[in-house]
Coordinates of C-alpha atoms and ligand atoms in Angstrom, one line a residue:
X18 CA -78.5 86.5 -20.2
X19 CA -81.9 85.1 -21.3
X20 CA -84.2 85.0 -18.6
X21 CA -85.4 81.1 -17.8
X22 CA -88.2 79.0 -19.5
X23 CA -90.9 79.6 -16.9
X24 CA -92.0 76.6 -14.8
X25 CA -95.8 76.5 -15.0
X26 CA -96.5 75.2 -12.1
X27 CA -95.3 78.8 -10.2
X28 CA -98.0 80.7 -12.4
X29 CA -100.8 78.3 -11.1
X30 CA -100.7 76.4 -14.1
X31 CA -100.7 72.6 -14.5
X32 CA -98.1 70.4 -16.3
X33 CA -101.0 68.0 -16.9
X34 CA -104.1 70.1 -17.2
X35 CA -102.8 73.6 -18.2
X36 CA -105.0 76.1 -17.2
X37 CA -107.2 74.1 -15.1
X38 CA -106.2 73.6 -11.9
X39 CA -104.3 70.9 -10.5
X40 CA -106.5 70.1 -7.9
X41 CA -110.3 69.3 -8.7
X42 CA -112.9 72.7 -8.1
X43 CA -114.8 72.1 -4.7
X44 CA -118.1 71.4 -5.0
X45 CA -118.9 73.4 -1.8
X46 CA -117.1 75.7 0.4
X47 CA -116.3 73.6 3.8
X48 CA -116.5 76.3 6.5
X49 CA -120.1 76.4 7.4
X50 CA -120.3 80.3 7.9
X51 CA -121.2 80.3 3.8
X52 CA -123.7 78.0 3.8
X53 CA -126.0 80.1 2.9
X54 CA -124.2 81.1 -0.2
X55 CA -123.8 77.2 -1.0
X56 CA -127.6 76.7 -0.1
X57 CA -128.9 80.1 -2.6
X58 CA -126.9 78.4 -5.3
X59 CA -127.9 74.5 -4.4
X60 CA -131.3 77.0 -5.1
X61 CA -130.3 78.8 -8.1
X62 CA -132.5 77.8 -10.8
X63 CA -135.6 77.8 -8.7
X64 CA -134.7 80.8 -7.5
X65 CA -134.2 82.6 -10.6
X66 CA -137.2 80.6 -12.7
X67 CA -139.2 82.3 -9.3
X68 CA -137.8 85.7 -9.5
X69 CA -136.8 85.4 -5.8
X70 CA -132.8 85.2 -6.4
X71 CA -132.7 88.8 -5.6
X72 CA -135.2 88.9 -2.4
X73 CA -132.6 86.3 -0.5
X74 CA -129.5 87.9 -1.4
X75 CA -130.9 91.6 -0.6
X76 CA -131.6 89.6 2.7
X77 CA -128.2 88.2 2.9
X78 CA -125.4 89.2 5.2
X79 CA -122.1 90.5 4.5
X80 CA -119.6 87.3 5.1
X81 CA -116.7 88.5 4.4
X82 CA -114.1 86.2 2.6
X83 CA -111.9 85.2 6.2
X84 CA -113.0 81.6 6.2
X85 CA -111.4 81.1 2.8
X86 CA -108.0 78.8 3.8
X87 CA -106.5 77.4 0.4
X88 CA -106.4 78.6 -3.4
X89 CA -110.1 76.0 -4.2
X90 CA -111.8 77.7 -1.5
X91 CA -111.0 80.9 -3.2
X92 CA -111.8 79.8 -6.7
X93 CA -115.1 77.9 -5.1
X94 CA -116.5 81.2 -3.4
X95 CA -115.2 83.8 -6.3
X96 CA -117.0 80.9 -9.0
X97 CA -120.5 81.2 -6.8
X98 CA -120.4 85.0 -6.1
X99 CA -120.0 85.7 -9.6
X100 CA -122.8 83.4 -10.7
X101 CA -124.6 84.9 -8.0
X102 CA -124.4 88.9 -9.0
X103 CA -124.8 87.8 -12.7
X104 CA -128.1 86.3 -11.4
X105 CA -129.2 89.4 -9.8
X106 CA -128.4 91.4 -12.3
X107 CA -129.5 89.9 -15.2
X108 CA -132.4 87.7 -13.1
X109 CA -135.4 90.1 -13.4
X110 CA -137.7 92.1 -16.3
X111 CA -135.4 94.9 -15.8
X112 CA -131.3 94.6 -15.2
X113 CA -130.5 95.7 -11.4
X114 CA -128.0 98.5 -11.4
X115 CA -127.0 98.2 -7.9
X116 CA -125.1 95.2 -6.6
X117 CA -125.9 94.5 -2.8
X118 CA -122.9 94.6 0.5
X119 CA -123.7 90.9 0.5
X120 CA -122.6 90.2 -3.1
X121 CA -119.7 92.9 -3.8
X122 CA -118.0 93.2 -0.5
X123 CA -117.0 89.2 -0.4
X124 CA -116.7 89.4 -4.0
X125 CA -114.4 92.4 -4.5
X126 CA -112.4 90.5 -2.0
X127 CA -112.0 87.1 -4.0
X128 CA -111.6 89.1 -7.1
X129 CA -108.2 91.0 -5.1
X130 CA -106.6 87.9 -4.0
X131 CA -107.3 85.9 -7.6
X132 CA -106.2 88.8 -9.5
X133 CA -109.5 88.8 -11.5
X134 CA -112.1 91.5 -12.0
X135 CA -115.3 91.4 -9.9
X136 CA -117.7 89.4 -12.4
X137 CA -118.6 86.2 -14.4
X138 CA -115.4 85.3 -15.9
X139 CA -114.1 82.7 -18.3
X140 CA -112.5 81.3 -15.0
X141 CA -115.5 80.9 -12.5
X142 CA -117.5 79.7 -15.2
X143 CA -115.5 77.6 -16.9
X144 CA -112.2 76.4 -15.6
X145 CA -113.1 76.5 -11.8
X146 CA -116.8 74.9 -12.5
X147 CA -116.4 71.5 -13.6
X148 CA -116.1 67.7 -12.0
X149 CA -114.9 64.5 -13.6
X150 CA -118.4 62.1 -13.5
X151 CA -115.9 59.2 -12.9
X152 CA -113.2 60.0 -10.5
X153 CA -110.7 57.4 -12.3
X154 CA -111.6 58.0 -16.3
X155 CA -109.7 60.9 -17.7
X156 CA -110.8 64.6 -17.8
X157 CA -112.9 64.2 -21.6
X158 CA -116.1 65.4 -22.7
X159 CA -117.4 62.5 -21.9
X160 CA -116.4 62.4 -18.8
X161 CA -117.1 66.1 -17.3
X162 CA -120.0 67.9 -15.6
X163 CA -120.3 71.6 -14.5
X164 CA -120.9 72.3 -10.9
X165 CA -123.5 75.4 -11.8
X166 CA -125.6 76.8 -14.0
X167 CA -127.7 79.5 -14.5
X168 CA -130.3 77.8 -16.5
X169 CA -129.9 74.0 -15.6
X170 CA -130.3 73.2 -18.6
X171 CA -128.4 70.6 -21.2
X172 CA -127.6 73.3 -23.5
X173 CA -125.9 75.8 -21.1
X174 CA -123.6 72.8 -19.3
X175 CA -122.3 71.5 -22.6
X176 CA -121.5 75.0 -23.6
X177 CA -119.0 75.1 -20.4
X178 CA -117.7 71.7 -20.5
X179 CA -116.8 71.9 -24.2
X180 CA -114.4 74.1 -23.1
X181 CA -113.4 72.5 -20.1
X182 CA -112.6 69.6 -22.4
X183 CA -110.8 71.9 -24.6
X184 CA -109.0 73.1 -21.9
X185 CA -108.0 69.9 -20.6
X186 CA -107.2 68.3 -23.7
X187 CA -104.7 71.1 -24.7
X188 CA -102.7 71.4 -21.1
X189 CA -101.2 68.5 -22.8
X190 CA -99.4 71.0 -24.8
X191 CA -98.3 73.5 -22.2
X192 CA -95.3 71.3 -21.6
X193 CA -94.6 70.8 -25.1
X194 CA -94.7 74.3 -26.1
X195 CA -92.2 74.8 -23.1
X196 CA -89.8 72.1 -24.2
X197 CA -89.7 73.1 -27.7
X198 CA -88.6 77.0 -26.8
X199 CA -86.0 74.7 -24.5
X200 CA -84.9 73.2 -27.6
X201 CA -84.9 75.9 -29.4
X202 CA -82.4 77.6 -27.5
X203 CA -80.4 74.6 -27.3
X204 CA -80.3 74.5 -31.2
X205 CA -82.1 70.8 -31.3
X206 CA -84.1 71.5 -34.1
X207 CA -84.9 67.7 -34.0
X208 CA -86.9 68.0 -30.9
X209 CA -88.3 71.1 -31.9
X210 CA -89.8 69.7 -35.1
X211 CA -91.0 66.4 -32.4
X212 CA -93.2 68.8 -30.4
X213 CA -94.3 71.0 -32.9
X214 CA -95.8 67.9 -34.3
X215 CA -97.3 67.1 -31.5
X216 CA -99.0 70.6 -30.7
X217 CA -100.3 70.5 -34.6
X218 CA -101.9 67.4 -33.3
X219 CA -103.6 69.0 -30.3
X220 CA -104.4 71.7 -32.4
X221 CA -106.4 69.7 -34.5
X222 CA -108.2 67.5 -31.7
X223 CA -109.2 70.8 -30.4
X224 CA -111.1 71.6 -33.1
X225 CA -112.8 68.2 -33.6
X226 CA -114.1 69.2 -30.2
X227 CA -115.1 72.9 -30.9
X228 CA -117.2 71.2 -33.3
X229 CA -118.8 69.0 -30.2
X230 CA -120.5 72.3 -29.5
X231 CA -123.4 71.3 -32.3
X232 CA -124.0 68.0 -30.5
X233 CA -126.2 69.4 -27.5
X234 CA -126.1 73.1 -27.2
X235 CA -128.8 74.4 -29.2
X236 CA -128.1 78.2 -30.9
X237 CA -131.5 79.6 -30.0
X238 CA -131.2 78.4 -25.9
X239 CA -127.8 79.6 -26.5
X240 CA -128.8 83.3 -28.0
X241 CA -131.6 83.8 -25.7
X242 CA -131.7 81.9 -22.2
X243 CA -127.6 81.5 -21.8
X244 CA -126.0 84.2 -23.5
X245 CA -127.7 87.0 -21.5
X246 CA -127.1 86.0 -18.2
X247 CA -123.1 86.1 -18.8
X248 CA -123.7 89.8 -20.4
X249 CA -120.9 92.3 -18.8
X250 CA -121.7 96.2 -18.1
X251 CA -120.0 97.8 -20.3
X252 CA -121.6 99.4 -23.0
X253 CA -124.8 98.2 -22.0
X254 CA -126.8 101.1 -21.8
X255 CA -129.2 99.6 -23.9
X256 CA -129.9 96.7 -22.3
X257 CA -130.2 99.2 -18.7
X258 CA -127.1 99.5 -17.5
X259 CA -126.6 102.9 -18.7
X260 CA -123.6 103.6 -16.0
X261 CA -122.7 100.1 -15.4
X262 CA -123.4 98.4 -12.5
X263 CA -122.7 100.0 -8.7
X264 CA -120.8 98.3 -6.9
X265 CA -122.1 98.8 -3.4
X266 CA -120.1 97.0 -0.4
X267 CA -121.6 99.2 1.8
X268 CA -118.3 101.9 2.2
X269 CA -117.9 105.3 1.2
X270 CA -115.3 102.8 -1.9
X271 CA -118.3 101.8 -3.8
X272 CA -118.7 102.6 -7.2
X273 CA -120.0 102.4 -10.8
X274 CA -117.8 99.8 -12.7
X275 CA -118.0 98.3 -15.5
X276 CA -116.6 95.2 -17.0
X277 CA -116.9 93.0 -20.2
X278 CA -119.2 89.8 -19.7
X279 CA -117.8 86.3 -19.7
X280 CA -116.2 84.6 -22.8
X281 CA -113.9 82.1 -24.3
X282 CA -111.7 85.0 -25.6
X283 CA -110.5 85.2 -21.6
X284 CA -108.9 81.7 -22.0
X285 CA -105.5 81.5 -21.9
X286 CA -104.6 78.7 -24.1
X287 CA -105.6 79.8 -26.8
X288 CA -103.2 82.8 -26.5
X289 CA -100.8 80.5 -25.3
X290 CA -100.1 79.1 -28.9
X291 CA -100.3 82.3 -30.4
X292 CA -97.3 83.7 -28.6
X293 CA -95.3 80.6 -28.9
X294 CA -95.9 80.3 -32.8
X295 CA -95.2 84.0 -32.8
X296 CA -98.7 85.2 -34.1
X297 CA -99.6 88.6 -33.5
X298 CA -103.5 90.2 -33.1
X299 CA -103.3 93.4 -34.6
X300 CA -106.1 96.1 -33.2
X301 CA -109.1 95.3 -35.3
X302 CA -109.4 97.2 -38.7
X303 CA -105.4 97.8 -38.6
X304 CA -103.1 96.0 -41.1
X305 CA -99.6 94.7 -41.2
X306 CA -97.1 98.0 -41.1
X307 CA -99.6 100.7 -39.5
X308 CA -98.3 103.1 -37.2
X309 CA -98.8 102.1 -32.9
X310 CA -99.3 104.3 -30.2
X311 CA -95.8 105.4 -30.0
X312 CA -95.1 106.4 -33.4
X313 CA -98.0 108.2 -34.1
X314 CA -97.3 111.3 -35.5
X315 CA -98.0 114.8 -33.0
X316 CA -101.8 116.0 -33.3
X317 CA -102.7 112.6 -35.0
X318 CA -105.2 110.4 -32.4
X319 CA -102.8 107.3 -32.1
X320 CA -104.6 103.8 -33.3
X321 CA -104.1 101.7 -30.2
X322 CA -102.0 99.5 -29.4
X323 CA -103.2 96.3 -28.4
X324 CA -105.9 94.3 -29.7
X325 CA -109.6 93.0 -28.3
X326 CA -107.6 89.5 -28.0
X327 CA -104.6 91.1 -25.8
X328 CA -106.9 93.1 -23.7
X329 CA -109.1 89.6 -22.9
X330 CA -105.8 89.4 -20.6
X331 CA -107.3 91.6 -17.9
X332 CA -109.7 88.9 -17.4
X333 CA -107.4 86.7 -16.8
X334 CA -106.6 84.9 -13.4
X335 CA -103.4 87.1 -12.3
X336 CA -100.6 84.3 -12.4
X337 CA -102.2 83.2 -15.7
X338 CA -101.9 86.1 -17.2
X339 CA -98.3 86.5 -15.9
X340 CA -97.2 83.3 -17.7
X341 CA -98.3 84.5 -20.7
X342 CA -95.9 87.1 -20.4
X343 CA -93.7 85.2 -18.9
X344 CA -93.6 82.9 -22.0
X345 CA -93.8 85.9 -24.5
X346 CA -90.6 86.7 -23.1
X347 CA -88.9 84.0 -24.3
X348 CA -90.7 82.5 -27.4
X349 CA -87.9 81.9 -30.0
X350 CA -89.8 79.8 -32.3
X351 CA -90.7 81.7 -35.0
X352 CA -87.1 83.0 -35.5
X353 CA -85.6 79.9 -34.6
X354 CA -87.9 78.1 -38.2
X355 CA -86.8 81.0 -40.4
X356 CA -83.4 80.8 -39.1
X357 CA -83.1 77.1 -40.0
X358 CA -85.9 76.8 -43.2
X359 CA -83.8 74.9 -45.1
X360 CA -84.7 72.1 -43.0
X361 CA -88.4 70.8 -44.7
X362 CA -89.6 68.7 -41.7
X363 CA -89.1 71.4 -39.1
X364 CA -90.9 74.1 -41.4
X365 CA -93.8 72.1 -42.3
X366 CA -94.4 71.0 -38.6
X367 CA -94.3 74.9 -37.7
X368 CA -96.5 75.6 -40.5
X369 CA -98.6 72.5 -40.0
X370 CA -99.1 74.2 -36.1
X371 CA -100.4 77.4 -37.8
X372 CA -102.9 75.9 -40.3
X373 CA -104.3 73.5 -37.4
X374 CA -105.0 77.1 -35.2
X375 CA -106.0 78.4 -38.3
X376 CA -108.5 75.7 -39.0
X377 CA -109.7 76.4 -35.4
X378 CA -110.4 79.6 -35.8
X379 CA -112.4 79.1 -38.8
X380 CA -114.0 76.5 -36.9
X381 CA -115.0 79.0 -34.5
X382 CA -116.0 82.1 -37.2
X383 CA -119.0 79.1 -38.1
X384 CA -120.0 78.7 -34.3
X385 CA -120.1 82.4 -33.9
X386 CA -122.2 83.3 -37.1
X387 CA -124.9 80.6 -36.2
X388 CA -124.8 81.0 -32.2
X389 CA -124.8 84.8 -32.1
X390 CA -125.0 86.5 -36.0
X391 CA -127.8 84.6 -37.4
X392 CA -129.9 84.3 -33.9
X393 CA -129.4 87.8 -33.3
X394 CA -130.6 89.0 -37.3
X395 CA -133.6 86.4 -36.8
X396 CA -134.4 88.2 -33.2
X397 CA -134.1 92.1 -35.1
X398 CA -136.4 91.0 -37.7
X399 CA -139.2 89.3 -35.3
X400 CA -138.8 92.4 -33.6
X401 CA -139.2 94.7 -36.5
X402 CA -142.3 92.5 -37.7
X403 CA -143.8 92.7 -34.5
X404 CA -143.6 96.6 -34.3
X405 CA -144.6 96.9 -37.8
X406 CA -147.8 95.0 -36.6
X407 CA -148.2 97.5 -33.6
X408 CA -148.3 94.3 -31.5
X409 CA -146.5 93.2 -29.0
X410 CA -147.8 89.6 -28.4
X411 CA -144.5 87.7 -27.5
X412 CA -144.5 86.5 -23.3
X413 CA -142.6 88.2 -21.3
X414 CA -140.0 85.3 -21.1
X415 CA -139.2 85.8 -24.4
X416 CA -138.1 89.8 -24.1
X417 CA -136.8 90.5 -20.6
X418 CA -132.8 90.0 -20.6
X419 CA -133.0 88.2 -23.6
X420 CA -133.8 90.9 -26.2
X421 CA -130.9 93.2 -25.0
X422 CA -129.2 93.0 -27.8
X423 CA -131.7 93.7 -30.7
X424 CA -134.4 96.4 -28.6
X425 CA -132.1 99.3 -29.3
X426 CA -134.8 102.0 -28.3
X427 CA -134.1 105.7 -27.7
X428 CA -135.2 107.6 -23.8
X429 CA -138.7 107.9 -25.7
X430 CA -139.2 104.5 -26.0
X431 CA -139.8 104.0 -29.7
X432 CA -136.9 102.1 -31.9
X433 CA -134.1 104.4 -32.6
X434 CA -133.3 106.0 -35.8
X435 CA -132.5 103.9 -38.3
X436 CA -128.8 103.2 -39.2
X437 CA -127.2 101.7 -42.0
X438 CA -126.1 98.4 -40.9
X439 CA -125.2 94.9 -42.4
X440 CA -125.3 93.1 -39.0
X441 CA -123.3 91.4 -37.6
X442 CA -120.3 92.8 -39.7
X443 CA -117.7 93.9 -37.1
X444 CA -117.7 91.0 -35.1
X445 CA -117.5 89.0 -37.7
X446 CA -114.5 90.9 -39.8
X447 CA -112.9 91.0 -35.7
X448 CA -112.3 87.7 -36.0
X449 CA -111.5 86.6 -39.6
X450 CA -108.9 89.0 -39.1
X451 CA -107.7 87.6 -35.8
X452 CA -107.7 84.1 -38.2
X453 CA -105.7 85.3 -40.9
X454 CA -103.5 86.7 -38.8
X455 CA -102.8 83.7 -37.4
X456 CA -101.6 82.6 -41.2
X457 CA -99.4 85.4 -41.3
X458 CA -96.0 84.0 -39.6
X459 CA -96.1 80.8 -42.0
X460 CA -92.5 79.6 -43.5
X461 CA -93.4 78.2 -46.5
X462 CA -94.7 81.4 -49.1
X463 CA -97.8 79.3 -50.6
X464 CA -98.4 78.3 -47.3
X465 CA -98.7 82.0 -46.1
X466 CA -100.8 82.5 -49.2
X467 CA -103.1 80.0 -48.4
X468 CA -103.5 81.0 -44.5
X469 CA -103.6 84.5 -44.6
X470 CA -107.2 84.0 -46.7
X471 CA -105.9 83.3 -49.7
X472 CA -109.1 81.3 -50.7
X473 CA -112.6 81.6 -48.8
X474 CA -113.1 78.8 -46.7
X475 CA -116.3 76.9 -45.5
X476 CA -117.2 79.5 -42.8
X477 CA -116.9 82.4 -45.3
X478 CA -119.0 80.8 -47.8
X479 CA -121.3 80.2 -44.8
X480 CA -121.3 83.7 -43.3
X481 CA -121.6 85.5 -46.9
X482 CA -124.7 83.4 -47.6
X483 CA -126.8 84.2 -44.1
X484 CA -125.8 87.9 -45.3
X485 CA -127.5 87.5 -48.3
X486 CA -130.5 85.9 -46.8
X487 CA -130.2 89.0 -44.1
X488 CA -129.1 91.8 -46.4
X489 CA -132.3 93.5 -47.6
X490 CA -133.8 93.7 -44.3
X491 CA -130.8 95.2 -42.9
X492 CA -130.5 97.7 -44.9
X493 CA -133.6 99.0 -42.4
X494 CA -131.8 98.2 -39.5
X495 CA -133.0 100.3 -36.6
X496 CA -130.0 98.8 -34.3
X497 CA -126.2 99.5 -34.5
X498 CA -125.1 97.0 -31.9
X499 CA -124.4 93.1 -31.3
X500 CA -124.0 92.1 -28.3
X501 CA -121.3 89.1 -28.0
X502 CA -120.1 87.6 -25.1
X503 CA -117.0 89.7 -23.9
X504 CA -117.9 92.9 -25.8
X505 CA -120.1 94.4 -27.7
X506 CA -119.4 95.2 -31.6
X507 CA -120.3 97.7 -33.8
X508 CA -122.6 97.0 -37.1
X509 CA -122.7 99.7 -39.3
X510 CA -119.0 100.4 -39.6
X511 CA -117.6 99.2 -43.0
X512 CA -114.8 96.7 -42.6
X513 CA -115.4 95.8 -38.8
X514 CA -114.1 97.0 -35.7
X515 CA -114.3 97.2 -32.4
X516 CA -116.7 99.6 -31.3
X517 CA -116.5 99.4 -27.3
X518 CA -116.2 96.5 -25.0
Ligands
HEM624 C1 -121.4 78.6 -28.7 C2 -120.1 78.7 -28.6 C3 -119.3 80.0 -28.7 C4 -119.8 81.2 -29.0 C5 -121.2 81.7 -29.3 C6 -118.6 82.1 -29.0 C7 -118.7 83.4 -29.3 C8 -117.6 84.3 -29.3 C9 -117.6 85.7 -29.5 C10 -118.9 86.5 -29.7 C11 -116.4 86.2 -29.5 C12 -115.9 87.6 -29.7 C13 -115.6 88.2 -28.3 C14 -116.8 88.4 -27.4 O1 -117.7 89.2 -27.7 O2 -116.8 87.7 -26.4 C15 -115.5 85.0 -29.3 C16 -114.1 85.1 -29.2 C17 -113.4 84.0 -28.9 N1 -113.8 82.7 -28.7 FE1 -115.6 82.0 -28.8 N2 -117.5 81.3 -28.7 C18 -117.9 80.0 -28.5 C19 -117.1 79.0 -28.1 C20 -115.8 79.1 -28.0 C21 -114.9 78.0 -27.6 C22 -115.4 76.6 -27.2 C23 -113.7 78.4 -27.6 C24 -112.5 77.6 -27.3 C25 -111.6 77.3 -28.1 C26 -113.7 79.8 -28.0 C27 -112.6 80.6 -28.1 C28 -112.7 82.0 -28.4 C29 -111.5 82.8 -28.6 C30 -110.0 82.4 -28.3 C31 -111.9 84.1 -28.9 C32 -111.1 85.3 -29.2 C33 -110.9 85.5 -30.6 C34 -109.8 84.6 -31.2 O3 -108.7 84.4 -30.5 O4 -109.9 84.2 -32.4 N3 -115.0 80.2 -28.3 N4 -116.3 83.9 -29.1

């Protein structure tokens, strides 16, 4: 028997507003034993512009997470705890290695009952961290405002709310992507074509408001005062994390650990389409065909299984993550097209849904090359001049957390030796990959030409023209690695590819 078309709302997730929650985030936690967590981060720009973050939580007590009475109070205090160890970590001239009993042991015990690991996370900053401006206008850019910030600033809140909007605008579809399996199984390929109309509509409304991003978050506050405070601790040994971060609550449990930082690839929805339109992320650098884990032949290191995308699941809220696989257990659309392509208006709606994500994600390859590519080649070459000058005359609030992508130095403290690199190059080829795989499933053969990068779009024309502008420099690239948001991604290796996260 086919197991049931899961009901959202028993995976935490809204008929209305997806993966946002049903009920608006607190803006403060209501038992007054954490009222000094809600007053540090009523603080928290002041606090970090003053260097002094880390002086009141190293004074702070442990309050342990018993006063926490309903799923927003758990969301409210995990949301604050994280912004709070990113801001000790990442709030000084050097990254602090060790994470204080007053930080981890509440937060390792939010993290446990969300089902989420212990840092910064798509979810505290984005989906949990938001409030309508006008209680009775609908949840719209224009109508949304984050609850915290590391930075205060314009720049850092649009960045959230953009997604909140995103967010909000396609929970519209959760329902419709549900119905339309429903349908599928009941043979009603009418209805089916109906809602994968509509969800090639949301598709492309979310990517009119990707490109909202341009209106009022500037790429250089993004590279250098936002982006570094959401920086994980994995592979961040250049940046002074060279274990991690310990996790100290105080018990003979703590630990090193370290995590990815926080980034839209942890959203669900997003993944959400993919598995109901049947698109499939491939490990970066793999094709169509290769070999998995478990074929791989004896003695040969297996490629792995699972791509950058599916792994973004562990950073998942747990019952989010769940539907996903609860819906993956079930999607049927994909089959159910082919099975019935001779019907035009059913395969053209299912195709029209792939070139809308498509167009998303091409959307997105633009974003990425001018928020993090470009910023990050501009910050290796001012940092090469500099050191070709022997001078060092930039404040320090221009190095500090923000240069950890582009000082790679060795133990000695001069720049490391140099490797071949064309910058920016596996992030990049990451996801134009996970784009044209997204093409891949199309009906219609042309169609499937077209979408699996059959012609260069605007963002490659873009991305191969900063190279050029980039190219000779980097060809004397000291520095191997870019640091994205999630993971950090290998330069020098031809063709792209993960190199760690
Ligand atoms: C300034 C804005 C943005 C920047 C700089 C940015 C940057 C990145 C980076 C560097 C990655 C690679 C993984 C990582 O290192 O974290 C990534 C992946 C991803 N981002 Fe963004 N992002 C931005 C906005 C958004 C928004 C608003 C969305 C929501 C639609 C989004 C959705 C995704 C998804 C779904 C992935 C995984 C790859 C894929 O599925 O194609 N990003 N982003």
């Amino acid at each position: 028997m086919l197991p049931p078309v899961p009901r959202p709302e028993d995976y935490h997730v809204s008929p209305t507003t997806g993966f946002l929650p049903s009920e608006l985030p607190l803006h403060c936690l209501p038992d007054p034993v954490y009222d000094r967590w809600e007053r540090i981060i009523n603080n928290f720009q002041s606090l970090l512009l003053s260097k002094r973050l880390r002086t009141v939580i190293d004074k702070l007590p442990i309050i342990p997470a018993t006063h926490l009475y309903n799923e927003p109070e758990w969301r409210r205090a995990y949301s604050i705890l994280a912004f709070m160890a990113h801001g000790y970590i990442w709030g000084g001239e050097k990254p602090a290695e060790r994470l204080p009993p007053s930080i981890t042991y509440p937060l390792l015990q939010v993290s446990d009952h969300l089902e989420i690991p212990p840092l910064a996370t798509y979810a505290g900053l984005v989906l949990w961290n938001y409030k309508p401006i006008f209680l009775s206008d609908a949840l719209i850019l224009d109508n949304v405002a984050t609850l915290v910030t590391f930075t205060g600033s314009l720049d850092e809140q649009w960045f959230y709310l953009v997604s909140v909007a995103i967010e909000a605008k396609g929970g519209s579809a959760v329902p419709l992507m549900l119905e339309a399996i429903q349908a599928a199984r009941n043979g009603d390929a009418a209805t089916v074509t109906d809602r994968l109309r509509a969800m090639a509509e949301t598709l492309d409304e979310l990517g009119s408001l990707l490109l909202r991003m341009y209106e009022n978050c500037d790429p250089h506050v993004f590279y250098h005062r936002i982006r570094p405070y959401l920086a994980g601790s994995k592979n961040m040994k250049d940046a002074g994390l060279p274990h991690g971060v310990y996790y100290d609550d105080g018990s003979r449990n703590s630990s090193w650990r370290q995590y990815g930082g926080g980034s839209n690839a942890q959203s669900s929805l997003l993944q959400l389409f993919d598995i109901v339109l049947g698109v499939e992320h491939r490990p970066t650098g793999s094709k169509g065909g290769e070999t998995s884990e478990s074929e791989a032949e004896p003695g040969v290191l297996p490629k792995p299984r699972h791509s950058f995308i599916h792994e973004m699941r562990q950073y998942m809220p747990g019952p989010h993550r769940r539907f996903l696989q609860a819906v993956e257990s079930v999607a049927n659309i994909r089959d159910f097209v082919e099975n019935n392509r001779r019907d035009r208006n059913l395969t053209i709606a299912y195709d029209a849904c792939l070139a809308m994500l498509r167009a998303l994600r091409d959307k997105h390859i633009q974003i990425v090359s001018r928020y993090i590519v470009v910023k990050s080649r501009e910050a290796r070459s001012a940092s090469r001049s500099r050191d070709s000058h022997g001078t060092d005359d930039v404040p320090a609030r221009g190095r500090g957390i923000a240069s950890i992508s582009y000082k790679d130095n060795g133990a000695d403290g001069k720049p490391k030796k140099k490797v071949r690199g064309t910058g920016g190059t596996a992030l990049i080829p990451f996801l134009k990959q996970a784009r044209d795989e997204t093409g891949e499933p199309a009906i219609d053969a042309w169609a499937r030409k077209v979408l699996t990068g059959g012609r260069r779009s605007a963002a490659d024309h873009e991305v191969a023209a900063e190279s050029m502008r980039f190219g000779a420099e980097e060809l004397d690239a000291e520095e191997s690695t870019i640091v994205g948001l999630a993971g950090s991604w290998s330069m020098e290796t031809e063709g792209g590819g993960l190199c760690s996260y």
